[in-house]
XYZ file of C-alpha atoms in Angstrom:
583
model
C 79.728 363.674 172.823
C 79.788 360.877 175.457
C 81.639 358.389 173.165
C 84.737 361.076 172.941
C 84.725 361.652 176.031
C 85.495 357.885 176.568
C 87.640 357.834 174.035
C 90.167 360.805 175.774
C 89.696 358.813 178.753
C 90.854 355.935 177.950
C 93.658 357.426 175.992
C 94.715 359.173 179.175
C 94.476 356.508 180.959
C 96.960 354.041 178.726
C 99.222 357.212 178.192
C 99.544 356.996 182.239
C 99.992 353.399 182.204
C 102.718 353.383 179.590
C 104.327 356.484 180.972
C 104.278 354.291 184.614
C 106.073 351.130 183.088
C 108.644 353.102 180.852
C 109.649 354.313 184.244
C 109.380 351.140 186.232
C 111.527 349.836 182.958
C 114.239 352.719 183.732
C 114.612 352.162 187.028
C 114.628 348.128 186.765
C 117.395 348.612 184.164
C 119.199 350.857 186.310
C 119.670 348.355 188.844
C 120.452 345.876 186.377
C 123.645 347.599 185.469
C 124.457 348.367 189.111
C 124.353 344.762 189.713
C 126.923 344.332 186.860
C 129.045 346.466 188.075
C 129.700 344.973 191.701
C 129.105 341.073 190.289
C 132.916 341.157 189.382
C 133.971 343.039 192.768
C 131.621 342.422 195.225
C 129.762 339.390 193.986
C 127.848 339.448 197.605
C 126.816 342.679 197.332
C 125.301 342.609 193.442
C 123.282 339.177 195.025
C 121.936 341.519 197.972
C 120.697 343.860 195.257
C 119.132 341.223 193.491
C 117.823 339.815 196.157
C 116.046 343.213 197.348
C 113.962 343.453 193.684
C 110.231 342.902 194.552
C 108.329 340.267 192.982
C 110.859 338.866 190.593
C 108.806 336.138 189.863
C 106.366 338.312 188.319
C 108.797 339.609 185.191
C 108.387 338.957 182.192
C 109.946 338.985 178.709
C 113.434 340.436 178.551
C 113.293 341.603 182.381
C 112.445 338.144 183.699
C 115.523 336.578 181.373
C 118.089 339.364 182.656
C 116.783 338.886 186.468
C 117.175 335.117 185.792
C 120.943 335.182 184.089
C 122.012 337.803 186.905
C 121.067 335.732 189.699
C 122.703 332.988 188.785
C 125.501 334.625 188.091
C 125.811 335.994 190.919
C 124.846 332.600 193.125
C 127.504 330.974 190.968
C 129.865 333.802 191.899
C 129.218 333.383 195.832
C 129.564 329.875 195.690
C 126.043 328.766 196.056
C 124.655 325.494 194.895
C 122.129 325.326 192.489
C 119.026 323.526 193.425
C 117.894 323.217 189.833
C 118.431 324.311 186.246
C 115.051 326.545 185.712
C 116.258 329.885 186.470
C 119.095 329.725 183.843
C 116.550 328.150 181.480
C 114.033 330.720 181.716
C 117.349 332.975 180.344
C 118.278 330.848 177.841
C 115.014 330.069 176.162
C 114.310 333.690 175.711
C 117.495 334.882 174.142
C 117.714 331.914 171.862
C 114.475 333.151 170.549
C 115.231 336.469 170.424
C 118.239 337.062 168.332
C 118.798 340.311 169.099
C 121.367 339.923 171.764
C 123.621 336.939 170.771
C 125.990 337.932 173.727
C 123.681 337.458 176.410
C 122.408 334.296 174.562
C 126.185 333.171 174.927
C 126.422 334.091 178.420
C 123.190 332.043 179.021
C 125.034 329.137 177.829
C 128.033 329.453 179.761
C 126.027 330.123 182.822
C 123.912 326.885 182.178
C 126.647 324.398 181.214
C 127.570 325.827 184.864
C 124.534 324.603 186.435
C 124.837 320.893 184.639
C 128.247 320.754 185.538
C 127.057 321.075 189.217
C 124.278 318.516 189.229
C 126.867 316.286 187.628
C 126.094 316.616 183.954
C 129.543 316.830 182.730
C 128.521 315.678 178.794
C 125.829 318.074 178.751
C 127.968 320.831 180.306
C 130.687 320.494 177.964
C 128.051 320.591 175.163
C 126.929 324.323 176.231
C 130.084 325.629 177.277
C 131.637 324.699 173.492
C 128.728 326.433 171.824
C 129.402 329.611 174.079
C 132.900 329.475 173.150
C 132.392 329.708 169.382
C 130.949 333.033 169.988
C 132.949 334.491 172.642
C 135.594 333.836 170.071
C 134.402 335.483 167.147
C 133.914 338.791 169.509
C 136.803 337.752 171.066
C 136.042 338.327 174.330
C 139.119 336.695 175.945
C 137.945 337.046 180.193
C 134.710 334.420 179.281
C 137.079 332.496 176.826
C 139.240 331.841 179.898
C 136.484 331.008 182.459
C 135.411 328.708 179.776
C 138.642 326.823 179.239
C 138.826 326.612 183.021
C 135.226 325.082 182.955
C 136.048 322.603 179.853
C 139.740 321.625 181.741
C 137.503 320.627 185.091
C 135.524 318.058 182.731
C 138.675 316.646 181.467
C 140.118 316.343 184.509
C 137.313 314.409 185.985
C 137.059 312.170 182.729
C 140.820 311.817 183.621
C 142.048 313.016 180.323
C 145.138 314.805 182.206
C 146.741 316.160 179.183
C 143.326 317.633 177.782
C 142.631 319.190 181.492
C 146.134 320.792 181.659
C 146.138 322.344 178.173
C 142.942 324.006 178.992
C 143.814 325.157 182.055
C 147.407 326.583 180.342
C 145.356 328.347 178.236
C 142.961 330.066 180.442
C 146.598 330.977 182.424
C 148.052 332.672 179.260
C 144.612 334.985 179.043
C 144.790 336.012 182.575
C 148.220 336.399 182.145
C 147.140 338.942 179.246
C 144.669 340.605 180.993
C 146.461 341.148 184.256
C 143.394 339.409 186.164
C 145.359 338.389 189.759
C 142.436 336.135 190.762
C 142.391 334.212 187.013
C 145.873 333.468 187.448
C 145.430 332.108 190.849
C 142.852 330.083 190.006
C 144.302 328.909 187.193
C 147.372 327.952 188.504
C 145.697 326.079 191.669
C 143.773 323.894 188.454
C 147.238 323.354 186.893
C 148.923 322.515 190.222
C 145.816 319.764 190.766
C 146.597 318.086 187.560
C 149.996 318.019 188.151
C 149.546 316.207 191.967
C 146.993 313.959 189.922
C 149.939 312.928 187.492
C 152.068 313.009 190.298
C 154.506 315.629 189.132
C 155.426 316.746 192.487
C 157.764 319.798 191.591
C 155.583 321.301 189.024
C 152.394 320.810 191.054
C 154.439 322.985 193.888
C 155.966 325.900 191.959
C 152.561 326.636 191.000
C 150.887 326.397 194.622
C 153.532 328.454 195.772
C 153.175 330.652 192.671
C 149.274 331.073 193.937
C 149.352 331.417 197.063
C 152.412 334.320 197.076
C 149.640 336.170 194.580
C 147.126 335.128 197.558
C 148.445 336.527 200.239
C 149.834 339.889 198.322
C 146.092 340.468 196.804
C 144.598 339.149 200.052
C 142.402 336.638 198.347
C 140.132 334.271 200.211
C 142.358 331.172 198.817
C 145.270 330.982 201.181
C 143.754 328.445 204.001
C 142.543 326.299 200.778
C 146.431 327.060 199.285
C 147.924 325.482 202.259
C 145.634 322.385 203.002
C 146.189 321.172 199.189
C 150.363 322.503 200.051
C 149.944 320.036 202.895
C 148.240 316.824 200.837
C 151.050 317.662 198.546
C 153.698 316.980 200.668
C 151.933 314.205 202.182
C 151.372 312.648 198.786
C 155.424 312.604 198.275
C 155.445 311.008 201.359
C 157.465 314.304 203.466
C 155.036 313.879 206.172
C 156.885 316.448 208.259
C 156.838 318.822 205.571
C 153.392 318.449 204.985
C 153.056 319.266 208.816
C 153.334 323.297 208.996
C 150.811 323.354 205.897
C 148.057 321.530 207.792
C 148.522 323.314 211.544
C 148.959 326.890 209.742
C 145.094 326.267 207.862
C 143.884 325.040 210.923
C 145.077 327.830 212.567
C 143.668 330.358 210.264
C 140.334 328.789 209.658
C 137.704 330.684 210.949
C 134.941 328.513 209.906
C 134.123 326.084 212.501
C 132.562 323.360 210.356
C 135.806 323.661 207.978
C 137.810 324.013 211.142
C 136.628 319.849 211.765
C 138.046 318.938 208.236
C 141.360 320.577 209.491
C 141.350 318.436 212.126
C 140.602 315.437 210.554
C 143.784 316.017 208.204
C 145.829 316.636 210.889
C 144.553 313.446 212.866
C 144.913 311.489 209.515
C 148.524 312.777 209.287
C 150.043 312.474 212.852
C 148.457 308.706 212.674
C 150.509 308.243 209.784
C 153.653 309.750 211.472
C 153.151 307.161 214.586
C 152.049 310.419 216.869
C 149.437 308.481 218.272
C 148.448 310.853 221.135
C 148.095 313.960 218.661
C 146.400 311.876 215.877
C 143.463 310.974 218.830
C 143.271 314.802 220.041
C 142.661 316.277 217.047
C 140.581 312.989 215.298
C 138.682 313.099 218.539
C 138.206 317.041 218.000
C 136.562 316.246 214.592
C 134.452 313.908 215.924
C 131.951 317.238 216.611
C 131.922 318.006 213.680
C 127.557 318.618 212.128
C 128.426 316.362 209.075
C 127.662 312.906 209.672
C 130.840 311.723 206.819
C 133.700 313.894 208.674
C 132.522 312.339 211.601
C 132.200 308.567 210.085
C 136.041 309.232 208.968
C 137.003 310.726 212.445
C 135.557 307.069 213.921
C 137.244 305.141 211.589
C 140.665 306.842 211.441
C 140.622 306.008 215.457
C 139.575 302.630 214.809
C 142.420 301.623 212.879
C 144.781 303.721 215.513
C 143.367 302.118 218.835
C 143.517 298.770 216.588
C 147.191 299.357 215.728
C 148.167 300.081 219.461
C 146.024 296.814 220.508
C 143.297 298.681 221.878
C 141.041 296.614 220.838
C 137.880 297.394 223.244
C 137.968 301.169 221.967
C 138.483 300.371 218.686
C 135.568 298.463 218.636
C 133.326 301.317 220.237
C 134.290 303.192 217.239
C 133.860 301.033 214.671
C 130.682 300.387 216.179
C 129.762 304.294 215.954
C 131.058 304.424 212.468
C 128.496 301.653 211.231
C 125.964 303.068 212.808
C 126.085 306.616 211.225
C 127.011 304.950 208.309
C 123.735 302.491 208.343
C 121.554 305.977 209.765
C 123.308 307.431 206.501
C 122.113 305.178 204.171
C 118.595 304.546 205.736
C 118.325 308.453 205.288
C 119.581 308.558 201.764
C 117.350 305.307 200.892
C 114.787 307.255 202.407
C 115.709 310.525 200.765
C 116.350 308.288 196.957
C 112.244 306.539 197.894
C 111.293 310.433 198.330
C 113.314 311.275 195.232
C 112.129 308.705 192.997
C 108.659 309.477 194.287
C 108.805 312.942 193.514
C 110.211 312.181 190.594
C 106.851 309.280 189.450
C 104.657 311.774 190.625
C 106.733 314.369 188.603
C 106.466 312.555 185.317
C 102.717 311.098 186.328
C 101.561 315.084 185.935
C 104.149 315.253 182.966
C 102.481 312.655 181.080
C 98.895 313.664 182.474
C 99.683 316.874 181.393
C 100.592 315.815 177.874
C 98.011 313.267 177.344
C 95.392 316.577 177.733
C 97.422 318.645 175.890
C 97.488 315.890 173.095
C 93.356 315.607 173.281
C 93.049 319.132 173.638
C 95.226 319.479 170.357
C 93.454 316.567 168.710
C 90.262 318.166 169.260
C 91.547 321.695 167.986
C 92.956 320.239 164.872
C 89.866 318.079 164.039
C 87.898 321.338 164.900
C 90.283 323.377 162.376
C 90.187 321.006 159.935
C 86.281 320.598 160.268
C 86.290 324.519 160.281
C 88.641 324.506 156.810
C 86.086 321.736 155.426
C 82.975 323.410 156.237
C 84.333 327.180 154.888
C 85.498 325.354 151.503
C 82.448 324.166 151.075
C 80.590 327.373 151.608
C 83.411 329.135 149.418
C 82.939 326.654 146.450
C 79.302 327.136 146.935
C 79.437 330.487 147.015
C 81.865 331.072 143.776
C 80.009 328.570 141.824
C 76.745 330.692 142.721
C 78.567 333.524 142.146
C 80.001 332.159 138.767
C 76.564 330.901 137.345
C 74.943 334.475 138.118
C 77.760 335.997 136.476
C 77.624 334.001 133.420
C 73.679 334.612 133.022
C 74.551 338.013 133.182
C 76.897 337.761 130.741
C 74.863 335.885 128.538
C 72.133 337.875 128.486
C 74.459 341.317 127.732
C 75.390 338.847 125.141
C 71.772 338.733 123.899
C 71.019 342.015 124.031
C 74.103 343.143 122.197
C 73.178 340.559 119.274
C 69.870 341.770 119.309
C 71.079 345.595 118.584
C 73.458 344.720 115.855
C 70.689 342.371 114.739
C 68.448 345.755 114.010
C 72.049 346.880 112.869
C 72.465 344.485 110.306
C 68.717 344.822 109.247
C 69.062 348.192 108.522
C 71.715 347.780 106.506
C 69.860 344.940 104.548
C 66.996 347.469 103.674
C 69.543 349.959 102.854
C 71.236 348.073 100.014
C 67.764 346.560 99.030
C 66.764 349.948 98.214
C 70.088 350.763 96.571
C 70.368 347.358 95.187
C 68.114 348.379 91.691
C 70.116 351.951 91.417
C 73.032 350.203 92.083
C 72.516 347.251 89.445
C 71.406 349.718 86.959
C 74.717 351.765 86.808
C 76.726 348.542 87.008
C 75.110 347.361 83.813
C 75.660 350.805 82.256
C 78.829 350.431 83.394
C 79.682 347.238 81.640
C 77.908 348.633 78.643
C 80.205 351.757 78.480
C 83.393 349.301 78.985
C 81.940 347.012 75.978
C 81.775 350.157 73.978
C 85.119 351.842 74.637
C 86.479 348.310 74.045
C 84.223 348.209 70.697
C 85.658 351.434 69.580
C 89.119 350.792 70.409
C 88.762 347.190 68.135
C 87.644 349.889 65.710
C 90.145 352.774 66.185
C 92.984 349.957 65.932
C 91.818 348.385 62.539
C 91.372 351.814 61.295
C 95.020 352.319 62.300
C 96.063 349.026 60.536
C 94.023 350.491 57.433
C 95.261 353.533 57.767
C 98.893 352.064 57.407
C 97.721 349.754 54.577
C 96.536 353.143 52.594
C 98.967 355.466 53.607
C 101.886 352.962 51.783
C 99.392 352.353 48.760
C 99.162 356.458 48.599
C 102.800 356.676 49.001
C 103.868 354.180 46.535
C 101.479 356.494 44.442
C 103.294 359.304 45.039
C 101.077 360.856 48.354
C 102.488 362.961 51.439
C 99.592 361.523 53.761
C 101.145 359.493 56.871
C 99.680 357.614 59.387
C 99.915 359.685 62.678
C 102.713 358.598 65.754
C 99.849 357.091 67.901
C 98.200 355.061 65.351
C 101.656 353.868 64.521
C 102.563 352.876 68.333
C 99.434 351.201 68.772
C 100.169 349.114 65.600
C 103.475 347.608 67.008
C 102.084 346.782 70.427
C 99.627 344.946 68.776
C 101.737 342.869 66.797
C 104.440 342.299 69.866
C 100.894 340.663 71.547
C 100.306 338.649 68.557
C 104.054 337.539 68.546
C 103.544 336.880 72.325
C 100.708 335.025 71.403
C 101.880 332.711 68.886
C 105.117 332.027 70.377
C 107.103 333.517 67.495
C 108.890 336.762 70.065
C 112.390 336.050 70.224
C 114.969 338.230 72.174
C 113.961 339.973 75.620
C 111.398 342.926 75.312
C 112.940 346.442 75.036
C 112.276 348.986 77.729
C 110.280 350.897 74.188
C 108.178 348.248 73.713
C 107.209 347.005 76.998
C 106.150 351.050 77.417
C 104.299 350.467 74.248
C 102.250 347.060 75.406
C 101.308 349.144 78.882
C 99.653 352.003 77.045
C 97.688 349.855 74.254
C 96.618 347.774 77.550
C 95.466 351.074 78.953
C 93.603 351.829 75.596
C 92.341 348.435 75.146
C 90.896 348.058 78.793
C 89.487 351.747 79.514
C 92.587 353.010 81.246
C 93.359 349.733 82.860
C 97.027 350.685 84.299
C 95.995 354.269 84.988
C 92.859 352.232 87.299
C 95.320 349.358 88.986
C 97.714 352.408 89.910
C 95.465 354.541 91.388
C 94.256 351.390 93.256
C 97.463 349.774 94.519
C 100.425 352.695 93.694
C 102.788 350.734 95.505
C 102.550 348.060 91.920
C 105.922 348.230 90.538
C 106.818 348.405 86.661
C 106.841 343.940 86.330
C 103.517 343.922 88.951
C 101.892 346.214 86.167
C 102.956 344.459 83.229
C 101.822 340.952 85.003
C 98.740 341.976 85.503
C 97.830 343.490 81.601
C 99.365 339.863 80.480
C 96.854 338.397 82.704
C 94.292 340.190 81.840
C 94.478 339.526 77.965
C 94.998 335.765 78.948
C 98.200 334.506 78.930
C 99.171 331.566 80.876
C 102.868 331.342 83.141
C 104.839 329.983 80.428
C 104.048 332.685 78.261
C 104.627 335.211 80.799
C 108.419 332.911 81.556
C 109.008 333.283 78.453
C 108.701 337.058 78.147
C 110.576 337.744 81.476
C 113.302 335.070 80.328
C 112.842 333.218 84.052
C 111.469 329.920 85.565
C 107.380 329.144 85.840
C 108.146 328.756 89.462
C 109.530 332.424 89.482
C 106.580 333.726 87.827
C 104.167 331.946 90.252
C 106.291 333.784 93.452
C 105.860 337.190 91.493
C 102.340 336.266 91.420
C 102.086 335.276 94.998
C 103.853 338.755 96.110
C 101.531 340.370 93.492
C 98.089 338.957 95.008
C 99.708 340.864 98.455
C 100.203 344.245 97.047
C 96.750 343.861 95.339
C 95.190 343.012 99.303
C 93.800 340.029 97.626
C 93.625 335.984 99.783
C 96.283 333.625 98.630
C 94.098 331.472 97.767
C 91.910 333.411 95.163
C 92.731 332.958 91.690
C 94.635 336.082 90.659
C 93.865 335.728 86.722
C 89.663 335.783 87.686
C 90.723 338.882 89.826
C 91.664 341.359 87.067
C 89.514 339.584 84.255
C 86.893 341.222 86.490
C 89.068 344.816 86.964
């Protein structure tokens, strides 16, 4: 009573349980989907929402690999940097396993060709976003198929394949194009407008950052202060300095950032030097001097080195120059210090890595040898135990053998004493038997010569004038006999008549106690030629006689005599002649 008890307890219980996760499941999912909904719209609101999910490190199977392909989607969608590559892997090692979902495996791809092409990893990037391309174009899914021809064209253009970089990017213009997708076709005509200022095709490079940034400022996209700053470098680039002028104050002007609001100064500095305003160059290169990253500001000192330097203010130039080396030399003691750490981390790293492996190689060693010791020791016991198995078996068998001999032994035995005791009844009628045969045979010598007399008297009587005749049967009997004498001697010519071979049969019959009426009743499958072999046999002729009767071969009459010997159930090699002089 106690064990069921436990047993609807404990089914309860995991009933609960399972009940509890379906439901932690639905919910999870549910906020899955919500995040794919705003990832597209409001990236920085689906990242919130990710960000708000409890314990994500503790999610496992298809969960964890959704959580992990999410979030860096969305941190690639708010312009985050990646810090390393095992979020997306976690994603893409579980749906390369699992098969199921060869979308999201794709996606995972994409996503992670992402991450290696921002830790620099162009070759390996290109490798992943290729493979996710083959199957976003068999589904053709033509909004990833663009994203990943903008992707592919950013490698090209930073191998400086130009041409390569600017078909891709063409491409990924004509889908969003397609699809109507305003922000696609702004980005993709900012990439096209970069290749063109990299091949230094000034009027193609500005119809399409015009194109972009009239979409930009209709759609109210956050690419117009970018739009203008690359407008201004443009223009600069052709050498229209004052051109390039109204580009550069206009994204300083509407650059809220503060940080970014530096780089906009340093432009501008960089550009009025280059237009010999030397007092604006210093106002604004001296504005991005306070700036919080140590390279703007290592420009901003240098850019007013070469202008006090170029105006023969030496003594000021040399302060900065000064300041610029020594940032620069704090830079690189920090970044030595930062590549020691790095390549310290990274000894330590691959230290545990190869600790790691060198225990996971013993501990494997010493599993296999176990296995295999395991496997060696089980054989062993297995051929032990069939063999034992196999050898009581066989004495069982043998002795059923035994005891089966033994009964038909006592079988046999009583058969023995069976015919022993009918062995004198049946030897007695056997010899009365032959005794009978000997004296049917005796009178039918006798009936036939009294036949042959009978003939010899009945002509004497008729040439004396009698009516006596010898009777049909006597007279049939005659014949036959002489046709068997003819045989005989050799002296038959002609082929027998269907009379007289009818006539030979029955004085064979008479001769040998009803010898044909006895073979038929045997064997009545013997046909008319079996029959007659056998009575020629029997009275002792050899095969030429018989070839000579049938009018045929000796090698025929020894196959008619094979076939014969298997209608008569007799062996091949038994002498078929012996056979019915003993019938």
């Amino acid at each position: 009573m106690k064990t069921t008890i436990s047993v609807y307890a404990a089914f309860f219980f995991i009933s609960v349980l399972s009940i509890s996760c379906h439901k932690d499941s639905d919910v999870l999912g549910g906020t899955f989907s919500k995040v794919e909904e705003y990832m597209d719209i409001c990236p920085d609101t689906a990242l919130y929402i990710l960000n708000s999910i409890p314990n994500p490190d503790e999610l496992r199977g298809k969960a964890g690999a959704d959580y992990a392909l999410l979030m860096t989607q969305a941190m690639d969608k708010n312009y985050m940097k990646f810090s390393s590559d095992s979020l997306i892997a976690l994603a893409l090692n579980y749906y390369s396993v699992d098969k199921r979902e060869p979308d999201m495996c794709a996606k995972a791809q994409f996503y992670y060709g992402r991450v290696l092409l921002e830790s620099d990893k162009a070759e390996e990037a290109l490798g992943y976003f290729l493979a996710a391309k083959e199957y976003f174009k068999s589904v053709r899914n033509y909004k990833i198929l663009a994203l990943i021809a903008e992707e592919t064209g950013k490698i090209s253009r930073k191998q400086k394949k130009h041409a390569e970089a600017l078909a891709d990017f063409r491409g990924a213009f004509a889908i969003h194009r397609q699809l109507k997708d305003s922000m696609g076709i702004v980005r993709a005509s900012l990439h096209m407008a970069r290749s063109f200022l990299f091949e230094n095709q000034w009027d193609s490079s500005h119809y399409y950052y015009n194109y972009a940034l009239e979409l930009t400022e209709l759609k109210k996209y956050p690419f117009e202060i970018s739009i203008l700053h690359e407008l201004g470098i443009l223009y600069r680039s052709m050498g229209d300095l004052n051109a390039a002028e109204p580009y550069f104050l206009s994204a300083y002007q509407k650059e809220s950032d503060e940080e970014k609001k530096y780089m906009e100064c340093l432009s501008l500095g960089y550009l009025y030097m280059q237009m010999g305003r030397v007092q604006d160059a210093r106002n604004y290169l001296k504005m991005s001097m306070n700036s919080t990253h140590a390279y703007t500001r290592i420009d901003a000192y240098t850019y007013l080195y070469f202008l006090e330097k170029d105006i023969d203010n030496f003594e000021e130039a040399i302060v900065y120059h000064e300041k610029a080396d020594s940032i620069t030399n704090a830079m690189e003691a920090v970044n030595s210090g930062e590549l020691i750490t790095q390549l310290q981390k990274q000894y330590e790293k691959e230290k545990l890595q190869n600790d790691n492996l060198r225990m996971k190689i013993q501990y494997t060693s010493f599993t296999l040898w176990s296995v295999v010791a395991f496997l060696a020791v089980a054989s062993c016991m297995c051929y032990y135990y069939c063999k034992n198995r196999e050898h009581k078996n066989k004495i069982i068998e043998i002795e059923s053998q035994i005891k089966e001999n033994e009964e038909q032994i006592k079988c046999y035995q009583q058969e023995i004493d069976e015919i022993q005791k009918s062995k004198k009844q049946m030897l007695e009628e056997n010899r009365m038997l032959e005794e009978t045969r000997l004296k049917v045979g005796e009178l039918n010598g006798k009936i036939i010569l009294l036949s042959m007399q009978n003939k010899t008297l009945s002509g004497l009587l008729k040439e004396l004038g009698g009516e006596l005749t010898v009777g049909v049967s006597s007279e049939q009997y005659i014949s036959a006999f002489r046709l068997l004498l003819a045989i005989r001697e050799g002296t038959l010519r002609g082929k027998l008549s269907d009379g007289e071979r009818y006539k030979l049969l029955s004085l064979f019959d008479l001769l040998y106690c009803n010898y044909v009426t006895r073979l038929l009743e045997k064997t009545p499958s013997l046909t008319k030629r079996d029959l007659e072999i056998c009575c020629y046999l029997k009275f002792g002729l050899n095969n030429e006689e018989l070839a000579r009767i049938f009018q045929t071969s000796s090698d025929s009459v020894t196959k008619a005599k094979g076939r014969l010997k298997g209608r008569l159930g007799i062996s091949s090699q038994d002498d078929l002649a012996v056979y019915l002089g003993g019938f």
